[in-house]
Amino acid sequence: MPSPRRSFLRRSAVALLAGATAGCLSDGSTATDGPGAAGTDTDAATDAATPTATGTASPTPTDAPTATETATATPVPDALGNADFAEWLPAPAAFDREGYRFTSFAPRDILDRESDLGDGATEGLRGDPAVPGIDSYADAAAFHQIPPGVLVFEADFDREATAGDLRGRGLTEAATRERFAVFTGDRGAAALGESALVLALGAGGTEAGRSAVQAVVDAKAGAGPRYVDAVADCERLTAALGSAHLLRGRTHSAGDGLADAVAGGVGIEIGERETRVRTPAVFPEGEVDEGALADWAADADVFYGQSAETAVDGRVATAAATVRTAEIETFRTGSPAGSRRTEARTPEAIFGFEYEATGDGVGTLEITHEGGDSIPRAELSVRGTGFADVEGVDQTAAGQWQGTASGDDEAVVAGDYVTVGVASDYEVAVVWEANDGDTSATLNQGSGPDA
């Protein structure tokens, strides 16, 4: 049986933010054509992304883009629920990185357009989100995903009830920071404010989770450096993306981007009849390649078969197209960032472990994909020692993932899990291995109480 303690993660918006193909988002791309998509290398020290936000502090005068260096975003009459997403993004140094990928969307505003969109577009936003303090996706102003494994939920929370829910899931209130209550537990941490919940569960344990949520809270409060302040190309990218119901992007080294671009992303702004899709790419000074962007856009699924027009503004080239809103049945998030990368990329995903003893020195280990990239079942395995014959579990020996795989083409996505029979001294790891067998990585590992 799935653990009730985990149920809110298994069924939550994590599947929308992180398991793009599991909910209302679709990368519509491969490892060679998407920037904030599952095909990008978010672990590389040069990878990054960031959105724009009203009121975000400007970079230093020497790094700040001029008024002619960023593309002009299409204005919207009313601010979207995720309009301040860049304020939540800490400088990459907070995570010992040079950059990271972001995803942000506005569920409440998307659902306001449900009748205008095509069939199935909001499928992932229906039902109970099972996130502490959020009864319906219609109550959620914004969701943001920030590596490593940090999720931000913006809504009007009943703080007392939500705090009780967190305690019921094994977290203890440990401190107060910038008017947020910080909760910690064995698997990570959370920070609860009046209108936001920050989760970092499965991000490396108590201290790593606490450090992550505190960095996010500090950024939001203006008490710590933000991504857009620390990386000038991130500021250019987010200014070009503008305001949109769904945004995704990253910055990266010139060697990883389209025609030496250093940042790219996608913004989807939904209108009653027409939806605007923008895919900006930021280039080094004097190296803007509008032709390369146009060639990429000609075959990009993100434009839903429409011809994209390109424009250059300073160091930013943007491909954009208008799509009939009624024809959108899934949100595609391919963009020009990272389009030259062809090698296998280590997926970024969070796997949580929970052991329950069943007697005689054995028990059930439940391993749950709690957020991050979708991973083909064939590329995921459970390895280690201490496996045992336990009745009713998915697997009792090392081997390919035998649990649920609810994503497209049997991909393991956020919310999927596997139950494993183990002895109390088990040492088990979740391992990803590329199809060609040349690249592999341990995504997470755990040990039993008697190990």
Short mmCIF file of C-alpha atoms in Angstrom, two decimals:
data_model
loop_
_atom_site.label_atom_id
_atom_site.label_comp_id
_atom_site.label_asym_id
_atom_site.label_seq_id
_atom_site.Cartn_x
_atom_site.Cartn_y
_atom_site.Cartn_z
CA MET A 1 0.00 0.00 0.00
CA PRO A 2 1.28 3.50 -0.76
CA SER A 3 2.24 5.37 2.37
CA PRO A 4 -0.29 8.06 3.38
CA ARG A 5 2.69 10.15 4.42
CA ARG A 6 3.81 10.20 0.81
CA SER A 7 0.41 10.57 -0.84
CA PHE A 8 0.51 14.33 -1.10
CA LEU A 9 3.72 14.10 -3.14
CA ARG A 10 2.58 11.18 -5.22
CA ARG A 11 -0.52 12.97 -6.46
CA SER A 12 0.60 16.57 -6.27
CA ALA A 13 1.65 19.25 -8.69
CA VAL A 14 5.11 17.77 -8.59
CA ALA A 15 3.90 15.64 -11.47
CA LEU A 16 3.10 18.79 -13.41
CA LEU A 17 6.20 20.76 -12.61
CA ALA A 18 8.76 18.03 -12.73
CA GLY A 19 7.30 15.12 -14.66
CA ALA A 20 6.44 17.26 -17.64
CA THR A 21 4.91 14.48 -19.72
CA ALA A 22 2.83 13.22 -16.79
CA GLY A 23 0.55 16.22 -16.48
CA CYS A 24 -0.46 19.17 -18.59
CA LEU A 25 3.08 19.91 -19.84
CA SER A 26 4.88 18.25 -22.71
CA ASP A 27 8.46 18.86 -23.70
CA GLY A 28 7.72 18.16 -27.31
CA SER A 29 11.46 17.83 -27.70
CA THR A 30 14.41 15.51 -27.48
CA ALA A 31 17.77 15.77 -25.81
CA THR A 32 18.88 17.89 -28.72
CA ASP A 33 16.13 20.42 -29.02
CA GLY A 34 14.84 21.62 -25.69
CA PRO A 35 16.10 24.05 -23.09
CA GLY A 36 13.95 23.76 -20.09
CA ALA A 37 12.89 20.41 -21.33
CA ALA A 38 13.76 16.99 -20.03
CA GLY A 39 16.55 16.82 -22.57
CA THR A 40 18.67 19.52 -20.95
CA ASP A 41 21.55 19.05 -18.60
CA THR A 42 20.53 20.78 -15.41
CA ASP A 43 23.42 19.26 -13.47
CA ALA A 44 26.15 20.79 -15.57
CA ALA A 45 27.91 23.66 -13.86
CA THR A 46 27.11 25.90 -16.80
CA ASP A 47 23.38 25.19 -16.97
CA ALA A 48 20.92 27.79 -15.77
CA ALA A 49 17.65 29.54 -16.22
CA THR A 50 15.60 32.27 -14.71
CA PRO A 51 12.41 34.13 -15.18
CA THR A 52 11.66 37.80 -14.91
CA ALA A 53 9.76 39.50 -12.14
CA THR A 54 8.33 42.89 -11.45
CA GLY A 55 10.40 44.73 -8.91
CA THR A 56 13.42 42.43 -9.18
CA ALA A 57 16.63 44.18 -8.28
CA SER A 58 18.81 45.13 -11.26
CA PRO A 59 22.26 43.67 -11.90
CA THR A 60 25.33 45.77 -11.30
CA PRO A 61 25.74 48.71 -13.71
CA THR A 62 28.53 46.95 -15.59
CA ASP A 63 26.45 43.84 -16.24
CA ALA A 64 22.96 45.20 -16.69
CA PRO A 65 21.50 44.97 -20.19
CA THR A 66 20.60 48.25 -21.82
CA ALA A 67 17.11 49.16 -22.90
CA THR A 68 17.86 47.95 -26.42
CA GLU A 69 19.33 44.60 -25.41
CA THR A 70 16.16 42.76 -24.45
CA ALA A 71 13.11 41.75 -26.42
CA THR A 72 9.88 43.50 -25.51
CA ALA A 73 7.38 41.18 -23.86
CA THR A 74 3.71 41.18 -24.81
CA PRO A 75 1.81 43.00 -22.05
CA VAL A 76 -1.08 41.37 -20.23
CA PRO A 77 -3.96 43.33 -18.69
CA ASP A 78 -3.72 41.73 -15.25
CA ALA A 79 -0.71 40.32 -13.46
CA LEU A 80 -0.59 36.53 -13.60
CA GLY A 81 -0.27 34.48 -10.44
CA ASN A 82 3.34 33.57 -11.25
CA ALA A 83 4.40 37.12 -12.17
CA ASP A 84 6.93 37.33 -9.34
CA PHE A 85 8.61 33.98 -9.99
CA ALA A 86 12.08 35.44 -10.44
CA GLU A 87 11.94 36.80 -6.91
CA TRP A 88 11.94 33.21 -5.66
CA LEU A 89 15.09 32.19 -7.53
CA PRO A 90 18.31 32.30 -5.48
CA ALA A 91 21.67 33.00 -7.10
CA PRO A 92 23.11 29.70 -8.40
CA ALA A 93 25.96 29.90 -5.88
CA ALA A 94 23.43 28.99 -3.18
CA PHE A 95 23.39 25.51 -4.73
CA ASP A 96 27.10 25.45 -5.66
CA ARG A 97 26.21 25.87 -9.34
CA GLU A 98 26.77 28.39 -12.08
CA GLY A 99 23.20 28.04 -13.26
CA TYR A 100 20.03 25.97 -13.14
CA ARG A 101 16.80 25.36 -15.00
CA PHE A 102 13.46 26.83 -13.92
CA THR A 103 9.84 26.00 -14.56
CA SER A 104 6.97 28.25 -13.50
CA PHE A 105 3.26 28.24 -14.24
CA ALA A 106 0.06 29.82 -13.02
CA PRO A 107 -2.56 27.07 -12.41
CA ARG A 108 -5.43 29.34 -11.41
CA ASP A 109 -4.97 31.54 -14.46
CA ILE A 110 -4.62 28.52 -16.75
CA LEU A 111 -7.86 27.06 -15.39
CA ASP A 112 -9.56 30.39 -16.04
CA ARG A 113 -8.88 29.63 -19.73
CA GLU A 114 -9.98 25.99 -19.55
CA SER A 115 -13.05 26.51 -21.73
CA ASP A 116 -10.96 28.31 -24.35
CA LEU A 117 -8.26 25.62 -24.57
CA GLY A 118 -8.44 22.36 -26.48
CA ASP A 119 -9.54 19.06 -24.98
CA GLY A 120 -7.13 17.68 -22.40
CA ALA A 121 -4.99 20.79 -22.02
CA THR A 122 -5.79 21.12 -18.32
CA GLU A 123 -6.07 17.41 -17.55
CA GLY A 124 -3.15 17.57 -15.14
CA LEU A 125 -4.81 20.35 -13.16
CA ARG A 126 -7.97 18.50 -12.34
CA GLY A 127 -8.69 16.70 -9.12
CA ASP A 128 -7.20 17.03 -5.66
CA PRO A 129 -3.61 18.31 -5.74
CA ALA A 130 -3.03 16.72 -2.31
CA VAL A 131 -0.55 19.44 -1.37
CA PRO A 132 -0.74 20.59 2.27
CA GLY A 133 -2.99 23.64 2.44
CA ILE A 134 -4.17 23.52 -1.18
CA ASP A 135 -7.61 21.98 -1.78
CA SER A 136 -7.80 22.63 -5.52
CA TYR A 137 -5.51 23.75 -8.32
CA ALA A 138 -7.92 26.63 -8.80
CA ASP A 139 -6.71 27.90 -5.41
CA ALA A 140 -3.05 27.90 -6.47
CA ALA A 141 -1.70 31.13 -7.89
CA ALA A 142 1.66 29.69 -8.89
CA PHE A 143 3.97 26.68 -8.82
CA HIS A 144 7.72 27.03 -9.35
CA GLN A 145 10.40 24.37 -9.64
CA ILE A 146 13.93 25.24 -8.60
CA PRO A 147 16.74 22.69 -8.62
CA PRO A 148 17.95 20.93 -6.58
CA GLY A 149 14.53 19.47 -5.90
CA VAL A 150 12.87 22.62 -4.51
CA LEU A 151 9.19 23.31 -5.18
CA VAL A 152 7.36 26.54 -4.35
CA PHE A 153 3.57 26.67 -4.07
CA GLU A 154 1.83 30.06 -3.88
CA ALA A 155 -1.70 30.13 -2.47
CA ASP A 156 -3.72 31.56 0.42
CA PHE A 157 -2.75 29.06 3.10
CA ASP A 158 -4.44 28.37 6.40
CA ARG A 159 -1.11 28.52 8.16
CA GLU A 160 -2.14 26.65 11.30
CA ALA A 161 -3.80 23.79 9.43
CA THR A 162 -0.94 23.49 6.94
CA ALA A 163 1.64 23.44 9.75
CA GLY A 164 -0.29 20.62 11.38
CA ASP A 165 -0.29 18.72 8.10
CA LEU A 166 3.48 19.10 7.79
CA ARG A 167 3.96 17.84 11.35
CA GLY A 168 1.79 14.86 10.51
CA ARG A 169 4.18 14.05 7.70
CA GLY A 170 7.16 13.82 10.01
CA LEU A 171 8.44 17.42 9.90
CA THR A 172 9.19 19.49 12.99
CA GLU A 173 9.19 23.27 13.24
CA ALA A 174 12.82 24.22 13.82
CA ALA A 175 13.18 27.97 13.22
CA THR A 176 11.69 31.16 11.85
CA ARG A 177 13.26 32.89 8.86
CA GLU A 178 12.00 35.98 7.04
CA ARG A 179 8.50 35.42 8.46
CA PHE A 180 8.50 31.79 7.29
CA ALA A 181 8.32 28.86 9.68
CA VAL A 182 11.08 26.40 8.77
CA PHE A 183 10.29 22.70 9.26
CA THR A 184 12.87 19.92 9.09
CA GLY A 185 12.81 16.14 8.96
CA ASP A 186 14.98 13.20 7.99
CA ARG A 187 14.34 13.66 4.29
CA GLY A 188 14.56 17.41 3.94
CA ALA A 189 12.81 20.62 4.91
CA ALA A 190 9.91 22.97 4.26
CA ALA A 191 9.22 26.66 4.83
CA LEU A 192 5.67 27.90 5.41
CA GLY A 193 4.58 31.51 5.00
CA GLU A 194 1.20 33.22 4.86
CA SER A 195 0.87 32.73 1.11
CA ALA A 196 3.61 30.29 0.13
CA LEU A 197 4.95 26.83 0.89
CA VAL A 198 8.51 25.87 -0.05
CA LEU A 199 9.36 22.15 -0.11
CA ALA A 200 12.80 20.55 -0.38
CA LEU A 201 12.18 16.89 0.32
CA GLY A 202 14.57 14.28 -0.99
CA ALA A 203 17.15 16.98 -1.71
CA GLY A 204 19.92 15.31 0.31
CA GLY A 205 18.69 15.11 3.89
CA THR A 206 17.91 17.53 6.67
CA GLU A 207 20.75 20.03 6.33
CA ALA A 208 20.72 20.13 2.52
CA GLY A 209 16.95 20.62 2.51
CA ARG A 210 17.11 23.33 5.15
CA SER A 211 19.86 25.17 3.31
CA ALA A 212 17.84 25.03 0.08
CA VAL A 213 14.56 26.35 1.51
CA GLN A 214 16.38 29.09 3.40
CA ALA A 215 18.12 30.25 0.22
CA VAL A 216 14.75 30.44 -1.55
CA VAL A 217 13.10 32.29 1.33
CA ASP A 218 16.01 34.73 1.53
CA ALA A 219 15.77 35.44 -2.21
CA LYS A 220 12.06 36.12 -1.99
CA ALA A 221 12.53 38.45 0.97
CA GLY A 222 15.38 40.30 -0.76
CA ALA A 223 17.71 39.18 2.02
CA GLY A 224 19.84 37.07 -0.32
CA PRO A 225 21.09 37.41 -3.92
CA ARG A 226 18.72 36.43 -6.71
CA TYR A 227 19.54 34.63 -9.92
CA VAL A 228 18.72 37.66 -12.07
CA ASP A 229 21.09 39.77 -9.97
CA ALA A 230 23.97 37.32 -10.19
CA VAL A 231 23.76 36.34 -13.88
CA ALA A 232 23.22 39.15 -16.38
CA ASP A 233 22.20 36.74 -19.17
CA CYS A 234 19.46 35.42 -16.92
CA GLU A 235 18.12 38.97 -16.60
CA ARG A 236 18.18 39.31 -20.41
CA LEU A 237 16.41 35.98 -20.85
CA THR A 238 13.64 36.69 -18.35
CA ALA A 239 13.04 40.18 -19.71
CA ALA A 240 12.61 38.64 -23.17
CA LEU A 241 10.25 35.96 -21.86
CA GLY A 242 8.07 38.56 -20.20
CA SER A 243 4.81 37.54 -18.55
CA ALA A 244 3.30 34.17 -19.44
CA HIS A 245 1.07 31.50 -18.00
CA LEU A 246 3.88 28.99 -18.41
CA LEU A 247 7.60 29.74 -18.56
CA ARG A 248 10.63 27.52 -18.78
CA GLY A 249 14.25 28.24 -19.56
CA ARG A 250 17.89 28.17 -18.57
CA THR A 251 21.28 29.74 -19.15
CA HIS A 252 24.22 27.67 -20.31
CA SER A 253 27.70 27.86 -21.76
CA ALA A 254 28.10 28.90 -25.40
CA GLY A 255 29.19 25.40 -26.35
CA ASP A 256 25.84 23.95 -25.28
CA GLY A 257 23.45 26.32 -27.01
CA LEU A 258 22.06 26.95 -30.44
CA ALA A 259 24.76 28.63 -32.55
CA ASP A 260 26.67 29.55 -29.39
CA ALA A 261 23.69 31.08 -27.62
CA VAL A 262 24.16 31.37 -23.84
CA ALA A 263 20.53 31.22 -22.69
CA GLY A 264 17.14 30.21 -24.02
CA GLY A 265 13.60 29.59 -22.92
CA VAL A 266 9.93 29.48 -23.81
CA GLY A 267 6.94 31.49 -22.64
CA ILE A 268 3.32 30.61 -23.39
CA GLU A 269 0.76 33.36 -22.85
CA ILE A 270 -2.83 32.14 -23.21
CA GLY A 271 -5.50 34.41 -24.62
CA GLU A 272 -9.20 33.84 -25.09
CA ARG A 273 -8.84 33.14 -28.81
CA GLU A 274 -5.11 33.34 -29.49
CA THR A 275 -2.07 32.16 -27.56
CA ARG A 276 1.35 33.74 -27.95
CA VAL A 277 4.41 31.47 -27.90
CA ARG A 278 7.85 33.08 -27.49
CA THR A 279 11.24 31.35 -27.58
CA PRO A 280 14.06 33.85 -26.94
CA ALA A 281 17.75 33.00 -27.22
CA VAL A 282 20.49 35.16 -25.73
CA PHE A 283 23.79 35.34 -27.63
CA PRO A 284 27.25 36.72 -26.83
CA GLU A 285 27.91 40.29 -27.90
CA GLY A 286 28.22 40.56 -31.69
CA GLU A 287 27.35 36.89 -32.29
CA VAL A 288 23.56 36.91 -32.66
CA ASP A 289 22.54 34.28 -35.23
CA GLU A 290 18.95 34.99 -36.22
CA GLY A 291 19.17 32.54 -39.10
CA ALA A 292 20.05 29.62 -36.84
CA LEU A 293 17.09 30.44 -34.61
CA ALA A 294 14.78 30.66 -37.64
CA ASP A 295 15.99 27.26 -38.86
CA TRP A 296 15.34 25.75 -35.45
CA ALA A 297 11.90 27.35 -35.19
CA ALA A 298 10.84 26.02 -38.58
CA ASP A 299 10.75 22.48 -37.18
CA ALA A 300 9.95 23.19 -33.52
CA ASP A 301 6.81 21.51 -32.15
CA VAL A 302 6.33 24.30 -29.62
CA PHE A 303 4.73 26.48 -32.34
CA TYR A 304 1.99 23.91 -33.06
CA GLY A 305 2.58 23.95 -36.80
CA GLN A 306 2.44 27.72 -37.13
CA SER A 307 5.18 29.72 -38.85
CA ALA A 308 7.27 31.64 -36.35
CA GLU A 309 8.62 35.11 -36.99
CA THR A 310 12.04 36.09 -35.66
CA ALA A 311 13.29 39.43 -34.41
CA VAL A 312 16.54 40.68 -32.92
CA ASP A 313 16.87 43.18 -30.09
CA GLY A 314 20.46 43.70 -28.98
CA ARG A 315 21.88 40.35 -27.89
CA VAL A 316 18.47 38.63 -27.90
CA ALA A 317 16.87 36.87 -30.86
CA THR A 318 13.27 35.75 -30.38
CA ALA A 319 11.10 33.42 -32.42
CA ALA A 320 7.38 33.93 -31.85
CA ALA A 321 4.10 32.69 -33.24
CA THR A 322 0.39 33.09 -32.55
CA VAL A 323 -1.59 29.88 -32.10
CA ARG A 324 -5.33 29.35 -31.88
CA THR A 325 -6.01 28.70 -28.21
CA ALA A 326 -8.66 26.08 -29.01
CA GLU A 327 -6.05 23.97 -30.82
CA ILE A 328 -3.80 23.59 -27.77
CA GLU A 329 -4.37 20.20 -26.19
CA THR A 330 -1.04 19.99 -24.36
CA PHE A 331 1.52 22.60 -23.42
CA ARG A 332 4.81 22.07 -25.22
CA THR A 333 7.98 23.52 -23.76
CA GLY A 334 10.73 22.99 -26.32
CA SER A 335 13.12 25.92 -26.85
CA PRO A 336 16.43 26.68 -28.57
CA ALA A 337 18.61 26.33 -25.46
CA GLY A 338 20.94 23.38 -25.45
CA SER A 339 19.97 22.39 -28.98
CA ARG A 340 23.50 21.34 -29.94
CA ARG A 341 23.81 18.85 -27.13
CA THR A 342 23.62 15.26 -28.31
CA GLU A 343 25.29 13.23 -25.58
CA ALA A 344 23.29 11.42 -22.93
CA ARG A 345 22.36 13.63 -20.01
CA THR A 346 22.05 12.53 -16.43
CA PRO A 347 18.41 13.14 -15.44
CA GLU A 348 17.70 15.30 -12.44
CA ALA A 349 15.12 13.62 -10.27
CA ILE A 350 14.29 13.20 -6.60
CA PHE A 351 13.72 9.69 -5.21
CA GLY A 352 12.48 9.27 -1.66
CA PHE A 353 12.92 6.13 0.44
CA GLU A 354 10.60 4.85 3.18
CA TYR A 355 11.14 1.57 5.02
CA GLU A 356 8.48 -0.30 6.96
CA ALA A 357 9.44 -3.38 8.96
CA THR A 358 7.15 -6.39 8.56
CA GLY A 359 8.87 -8.72 11.03
CA ASP A 360 11.66 -11.29 11.16
CA GLY A 361 14.27 -8.75 10.16
CA VAL A 362 12.70 -7.88 6.80
CA GLY A 363 10.36 -5.24 5.50
CA THR A 364 9.10 -3.20 2.58
CA LEU A 365 11.10 -0.37 1.07
CA GLU A 366 8.99 2.08 -0.90
CA ILE A 367 10.95 4.19 -3.39
CA THR A 368 9.06 7.15 -4.85
CA HIS A 369 9.86 9.51 -7.71
CA GLU A 370 9.06 12.78 -5.93
CA GLY A 371 10.03 15.30 -8.58
CA GLY A 372 12.32 16.03 -11.48
CA ASP A 373 12.80 14.63 -14.94
CA SER A 374 10.83 11.75 -16.38
CA ILE A 375 12.99 8.67 -16.94
CA PRO A 376 12.29 5.74 -19.29
CA ARG A 377 11.64 2.59 -17.28
CA ALA A 378 14.27 0.75 -19.33
CA GLU A 379 16.93 3.20 -18.12
CA LEU A 380 16.11 2.93 -14.42
CA SER A 381 17.07 0.18 -12.02
CA VAL A 382 17.25 -0.67 -8.34
CA ARG A 383 20.61 -2.05 -7.24
CA GLY A 384 22.43 -2.91 -4.04
CA THR A 385 22.39 -5.55 -1.32
CA GLY A 386 19.95 -6.88 1.24
CA PHE A 387 17.04 -7.83 -1.00
CA ALA A 388 14.53 -10.26 0.54
CA ASP A 389 11.46 -12.29 -0.36
CA VAL A 390 8.57 -10.25 1.00
CA GLU A 391 5.00 -10.94 -0.01
CA GLY A 392 3.12 -8.35 -2.06
CA VAL A 393 6.02 -6.17 -3.23
CA ASP A 394 6.93 -5.24 -6.80
CA GLN A 395 10.41 -6.73 -6.75
CA THR A 396 12.57 -8.85 -4.48
CA ALA A 397 15.91 -8.61 -6.29
CA ALA A 398 18.11 -6.09 -7.99
CA GLY A 399 17.13 -5.21 -11.53
CA GLN A 400 15.11 -2.92 -13.76
CA TRP A 401 12.45 -0.76 -12.11
CA GLN A 402 9.36 -2.95 -11.63
CA GLY A 403 7.08 -0.31 -10.15
CA THR A 404 4.64 2.07 -11.77
CA ALA A 405 5.59 4.04 -14.89
CA SER A 406 2.67 6.32 -15.72
CA GLY A 407 4.38 8.69 -18.14
CA ASP A 408 4.35 8.52 -21.92
CA ASP A 409 6.08 5.45 -23.37
CA GLU A 410 6.41 3.88 -19.91
CA ALA A 411 8.40 6.71 -18.39
CA VAL A 412 8.81 6.88 -14.62
CA VAL A 413 7.53 10.30 -13.56
CA ALA A 414 6.75 12.18 -10.37
CA GLY A 415 4.32 10.13 -8.31
CA ASP A 416 5.47 6.72 -9.59
CA TYR A 417 6.85 4.29 -7.04
CA VAL A 418 8.17 0.79 -6.53
CA THR A 419 7.94 -1.45 -3.45
CA VAL A 420 10.98 -3.62 -2.77
CA GLY A 421 11.41 -6.53 -0.36
CA VAL A 422 14.50 -5.95 1.78
CA ALA A 423 16.26 -7.01 4.95
CA SER A 424 16.67 -4.43 7.70
CA ASP A 425 20.36 -4.00 6.80
CA TYR A 426 19.71 -3.20 3.13
CA GLU A 427 21.88 -0.83 1.08
CA VAL A 428 19.98 0.11 -2.06
CA ALA A 429 20.44 2.67 -4.83
CA VAL A 430 18.32 3.98 -7.69
CA VAL A 431 20.55 3.99 -10.78
CA TRP A 432 20.05 5.53 -14.19
CA GLU A 433 21.91 4.12 -17.20
CA ALA A 434 21.70 5.55 -20.72
CA ASN A 435 20.48 3.28 -23.49
CA ASP A 436 23.95 3.10 -25.02
CA GLY A 437 25.39 1.91 -21.72
CA ASP A 438 28.14 4.51 -21.81
CA THR A 439 26.74 6.77 -19.09
CA SER A 440 25.24 5.96 -15.71
CA ALA A 441 24.62 7.71 -12.41
CA THR A 442 23.29 6.95 -8.95
CA LEU A 443 20.26 9.19 -8.45
CA ASN A 444 19.76 8.41 -4.76
CA GLN A 445 20.61 5.72 -2.26
CA GLY A 446 19.53 4.60 1.17
CA SER A 447 20.27 2.06 3.88
CA GLY A 448 18.22 0.18 6.44
CA PRO A 449 18.10 0.78 10.19
CA ASP A 450 20.49 -2.11 10.85
CA ALA A 451 22.95 -1.42 8.04
#
